[in-house]
CSV table of C-alpha atoms in Angstrom, one decimal:
chain,number,residue,atom,x,y,z
A,83,ASP,CA,109.5,77.6,108.8
A,84,GLY,CA,107.6,80.7,109.8
A,85,GLY,CA,108.9,84.0,108.7
A,86,ILE,CA,108.9,86.9,106.3
A,87,THR,CA,110.1,86.5,102.8
A,88,GLN,CA,111.2,89.4,100.7
A,89,SER,CA,112.0,89.2,97.0
A,90,PRO,CA,114.0,89.9,95.0
A,91,LYS,CA,117.1,90.3,97.2
A,92,TYR,CA,118.6,92.6,94.5
A,93,LEU,CA,116.8,94.7,92.0
A,94,PHE,CA,117.9,97.2,89.4
A,95,ARG,CA,115.6,99.9,88.1
A,96,LYS,CA,116.0,102.1,85.1
A,97,GLU,CA,115.0,105.7,85.2
A,98,GLY,CA,111.3,106.1,84.8
A,99,GLN,CA,110.3,102.6,85.6
A,100,ASN,CA,108.0,101.3,88.4
A,101,VAL,CA,109.2,98.3,90.3
A,102,THR,CA,107.5,96.2,92.9
A,103,LEU,CA,109.1,94.6,95.9
A,104,SER,CA,107.3,91.5,97.3
A,105,CYS,CA,106.7,90.8,101.0
A,106,GLU,CA,105.0,87.6,102.2
A,107,GLN,CA,104.6,86.4,105.8
A,108,ASN,CA,103.3,83.2,107.2
A,109,LEU,CA,103.3,84.3,110.8
A,110,ASN,CA,99.6,85.2,110.8
A,111,HIS,CA,100.4,88.7,111.8
A,112,ASP,CA,97.9,91.5,111.3
A,113,ALA,CA,100.3,94.4,111.0
A,114,MET,CA,102.9,94.8,108.3
A,115,TYR,CA,105.4,97.6,107.6
A,116,TRP,CA,107.8,98.9,104.9
A,117,TYR,CA,111.0,100.7,105.9
A,118,ARG,CA,113.7,102.3,103.8
A,119,GLN,CA,117.3,102.4,104.9
A,120,ASP,CA,120.0,104.4,103.2
A,121,PRO,CA,123.6,103.4,103.7
A,122,GLY,CA,124.8,104.2,107.2
A,123,GLN,CA,121.4,105.6,108.2
A,124,GLY,CA,118.5,104.4,110.4
A,125,LEU,CA,115.2,103.0,109.3
A,126,ARG,CA,112.5,105.3,107.9
A,127,LEU,CA,108.9,104.2,107.8
A,128,ILE,CA,107.3,104.3,104.3
A,129,TYR,CA,103.9,102.7,104.8
A,130,TYR,CA,102.2,100.4,107.3
A,131,SER,CA,99.0,98.4,107.4
A,132,GLN,CA,97.3,97.2,110.6
A,133,ILE,CA,94.6,95.1,108.8
A,134,VAL,CA,93.7,93.8,105.4
A,135,ASN,CA,92.4,96.4,102.9
A,136,ASP,CA,93.7,99.3,105.1
A,137,PHE,CA,97.1,101.1,105.1
A,138,GLN,CA,98.6,104.3,106.3
A,139,LYS,CA,101.4,106.6,105.1
A,140,GLY,CA,104.5,106.7,107.1
A,141,ASP,CA,107.1,109.4,107.2
A,142,ILE,CA,108.4,109.1,103.6
A,143,ALA,CA,105.4,107.8,101.5
A,144,GLU,CA,105.9,110.1,98.5
A,145,GLY,CA,106.8,108.1,95.4
A,146,TYR,CA,105.7,104.8,96.9
A,147,SER,CA,102.5,102.8,96.8
A,148,VAL,CA,101.3,99.7,98.6
A,149,SER,CA,98.3,97.3,98.7
A,150,ARG,CA,97.0,94.9,101.3
A,151,GLU,CA,94.6,92.6,99.6
A,152,LYS,CA,95.6,89.5,101.7
A,153,LYS,CA,96.8,89.2,105.2
A,154,GLU,CA,100.0,87.5,104.1
A,155,SER,CA,101.1,89.9,101.5
A,156,PHE,CA,102.1,93.6,101.5
A,157,PRO,CA,103.8,94.5,98.2
A,158,LEU,CA,105.6,97.8,97.8
A,159,THR,CA,105.7,99.6,94.4
A,160,VAL,CA,108.5,102.2,93.9
A,161,THR,CA,107.1,104.5,91.3
A,162,SER,CA,109.0,106.8,88.9
A,163,ALA,CA,107.9,109.7,91.1
A,164,GLN,CA,110.5,108.5,93.7
A,165,LYS,CA,113.5,110.4,92.5
A,166,ASN,CA,116.1,108.8,94.7
A,167,PRO,CA,115.0,105.2,95.2
A,168,THR,CA,118.4,103.5,95.6
A,169,ALA,CA,118.3,102.0,99.1
A,170,PHE,CA,117.8,98.9,101.3
A,171,TYR,CA,114.1,98.1,101.8
A,172,LEU,CA,112.9,96.2,104.8
A,173,CYS,CA,109.5,94.6,105.3
A,174,ALA,CA,108.3,93.7,108.7
A,175,SER,CA,105.3,92.4,110.6
A,176,SER,CA,104.0,92.4,114.2
A,177,VAL,CA,101.3,91.0,116.3
A,178,PRO,CA,98.8,93.4,118.1
A,179,TYR,CA,99.1,93.3,121.9
A,180,SER,CA,102.7,92.1,121.7
A,181,GLY,CA,104.2,95.4,122.8
A,182,ASN,CA,106.4,96.5,119.9
A,183,THR,CA,107.9,93.2,118.9
A,184,ILE,CA,108.4,93.4,115.2
A,185,TYR,CA,109.8,90.8,112.9
A,186,PHE,CA,111.8,91.7,109.8
A,187,GLY,CA,112.5,90.1,106.5
A,188,GLU,CA,116.0,89.9,105.1
A,189,GLY,CA,115.6,93.0,103.0
A,190,SER,CA,115.8,94.0,99.3
A,191,TRP,CA,118.4,96.2,97.7
A,192,LEU,CA,117.1,98.5,95.0
A,193,THR,CA,119.6,100.3,92.7
A,194,VAL,CA,118.8,102.8,89.9
A,195,VAL,CA,120.9,102.3,86.8
B,297,LEU,CA,104.9,109.0,119.3
B,298,ALA,CA,107.6,108.7,121.9
B,299,LYS,CA,110.9,110.1,120.3
B,300,THR,CA,114.1,108.3,121.3
B,301,THR,CA,117.6,109.6,121.5
B,302,GLN,CA,120.7,107.4,121.5
B,303,PRO,CA,124.4,108.0,121.1
B,304,ILE,CA,125.4,107.8,117.5
B,305,SER,CA,128.4,105.5,118.2
B,306,MET,CA,130.3,103.6,120.9
B,307,ASP,CA,133.6,101.8,120.9
B,308,SER,CA,134.5,98.9,123.2
B,309,TYR,CA,136.9,96.0,123.5
B,310,GLU,CA,136.3,92.3,123.6
B,311,GLY,CA,135.3,91.0,127.1
B,312,GLN,CA,134.1,94.4,128.3
B,313,GLU,CA,130.5,95.2,129.4
B,314,VAL,CA,128.8,97.7,127.2
B,315,ASN,CA,125.9,99.9,128.3
B,316,ILE,CA,123.9,101.9,125.7
B,317,THR,CA,121.4,104.4,127.0
B,318,CYS,CA,118.2,105.6,125.3
B,319,SER,CA,116.3,108.7,126.3
B,320,HIS,CA,112.5,108.7,125.8
B,321,ASN,CA,111.2,111.6,127.8
B,322,ASN,CA,107.7,111.5,126.5
B,323,ILE,CA,107.1,107.8,126.9
B,324,ALA,CA,103.4,107.0,127.4
B,325,THR,CA,101.9,104.8,130.1
B,326,ASN,CA,101.1,102.0,127.8
B,327,ASP,CA,104.5,102.0,126.0
B,328,TYR,CA,107.0,99.2,126.1
B,329,ILE,CA,110.7,99.6,125.4
B,330,THR,CA,112.3,97.2,123.0
B,331,TRP,CA,115.9,96.9,121.7
B,332,TYR,CA,116.9,95.6,118.3
B,333,GLN,CA,120.3,94.6,116.8
B,334,GLN,CA,121.1,95.0,113.1
B,335,PHE,CA,124.0,93.7,111.1
B,336,PRO,CA,124.8,95.2,107.7
B,337,SER,CA,122.4,94.2,104.9
B,338,GLN,CA,120.1,92.3,107.3
B,339,GLY,CA,116.9,93.1,109.0
B,340,PRO,CA,117.0,94.1,112.7
B,341,ARG,CA,116.4,91.4,115.2
B,342,PHE,CA,114.8,91.5,118.6
B,343,ILE,CA,117.1,91.5,121.6
B,344,ILE,CA,115.1,92.4,124.7
B,345,GLN,CA,111.9,94.1,125.8
B,346,GLY,CA,110.7,95.6,129.1
B,347,TYR,CA,108.2,97.8,130.7
B,348,LYS,CA,109.8,98.8,134.0
B,349,THR,CA,112.7,97.8,136.4
B,350,LYS,CA,115.0,95.2,135.1
B,351,VAL,CA,114.7,92.4,132.5
B,352,THR,CA,117.4,89.9,131.7
B,353,ASN,CA,117.7,87.2,129.1
B,354,GLU,CA,120.5,85.0,127.7
B,355,VAL,CA,122.1,87.8,125.7
B,356,ALA,CA,121.4,91.1,127.5
B,357,SER,CA,119.9,93.0,130.4
B,358,LEU,CA,117.6,96.0,130.2
B,359,PHE,CA,117.4,98.5,133.0
B,360,ILE,CA,114.5,100.9,133.3
B,361,PRO,CA,114.3,103.5,136.0
B,362,ALA,CA,111.1,104.3,137.9
B,363,ASP,CA,110.3,107.3,135.8
B,364,ARG,CA,110.8,105.3,132.6
B,365,LYS,CA,112.2,108.3,130.7
B,366,SER,CA,115.3,106.4,129.8
B,367,SER,CA,116.5,102.8,129.5
B,368,THR,CA,119.9,101.1,129.3
B,369,LEU,CA,120.8,98.1,127.3
B,370,SER,CA,123.6,96.2,128.9
B,371,LEU,CA,125.7,93.7,126.9
B,372,PRO,CA,128.0,91.6,129.1
B,373,ARG,CA,131.4,90.6,127.9
B,374,VAL,CA,131.0,91.7,124.3
B,375,SER,CA,132.7,89.9,121.4
B,376,LEU,CA,133.6,91.0,117.9
B,377,SER,CA,130.3,89.5,116.7
B,378,ASP,CA,128.4,92.1,118.8
B,379,THR,CA,129.6,94.8,116.4
B,380,ALA,CA,126.3,96.1,115.0
B,381,VAL,CA,123.8,98.9,115.2
B,382,TYR,CA,121.5,98.9,118.2
B,383,TYR,CA,118.0,100.5,118.1
B,384,CYS,CA,115.8,101.5,120.9
B,385,LEU,CA,112.1,101.4,120.1
B,386,VAL,CA,109.2,102.7,122.2
B,387,GLY,CA,105.7,101.6,121.3
B,388,GLU,CA,102.4,100.8,122.9
B,389,ALA,CA,101.3,97.4,124.0
B,390,THR,CA,98.5,97.1,121.5
B,391,GLY,CA,100.8,97.5,118.5
B,392,ARG,CA,98.2,99.6,116.8
B,393,ARG,CA,100.5,102.6,116.4
B,394,ALA,CA,103.1,102.8,113.7
B,395,LEU,CA,106.6,101.7,114.8
B,396,THR,CA,109.3,104.2,114.0
B,397,PHE,CA,113.0,103.7,114.6
B,398,GLY,CA,115.6,106.3,115.6
B,399,SER,CA,119.1,106.4,114.1
B,400,GLY,CA,120.4,103.8,116.4
B,401,THR,CA,123.8,103.4,118.1
B,402,ARG,CA,126.7,101.9,116.1
B,403,LEU,CA,128.8,99.7,118.4
B,404,GLN,CA,132.3,98.8,117.3
B,405,VAL,CA,134.0,96.1,119.3
B,406,GLN,CA,137.8,95.9,119.0
B,407,PRO,CA,140.0,92.9,119.7
């Protein structure tokens, strides 16, 4: 089935550690996104990539890093510089010239312990 | 980027029609209006999209006035399973611009 796969679903991070959230899509979409959602809040854009080997900062990029070496993959690293990383992370993708139709993965919960 | 404004929350009862309005005063000529639904701990999912006038599908209708500065999502005869957060998103047709979401509208449907 076509879709967006995020892993792991649940992740625990110790203070000072970097962790990487995986996002893979087989929809052949050019654009990919990472959003953060805190409990009871809306989605905030962390990073987005419109094409392989290119990505742009969103509204809350500090403490995060990404790479886009392949069209299918857009991993997000939460670095130790992100002081409050506990949140729900959503990866998404979209097709250019489709309006703003965006497809989401099932999300990953990150908790600092 | 076109900023959107929605009510924070709405309450309804089963079987009623629910209308959620989104304001987007600085919408651009090439922008489309799209609505998404999100359940807890899940990614948002597409409901409906439109450019102008009225669009209807099997789950909702979208009303867009001529000036396109607002839009209204209409959910007919809601059920308990429609309890969710609804987001209005405005973005250009090319998809080349980053897609940012507002805070959404939390709809609570009561029995």
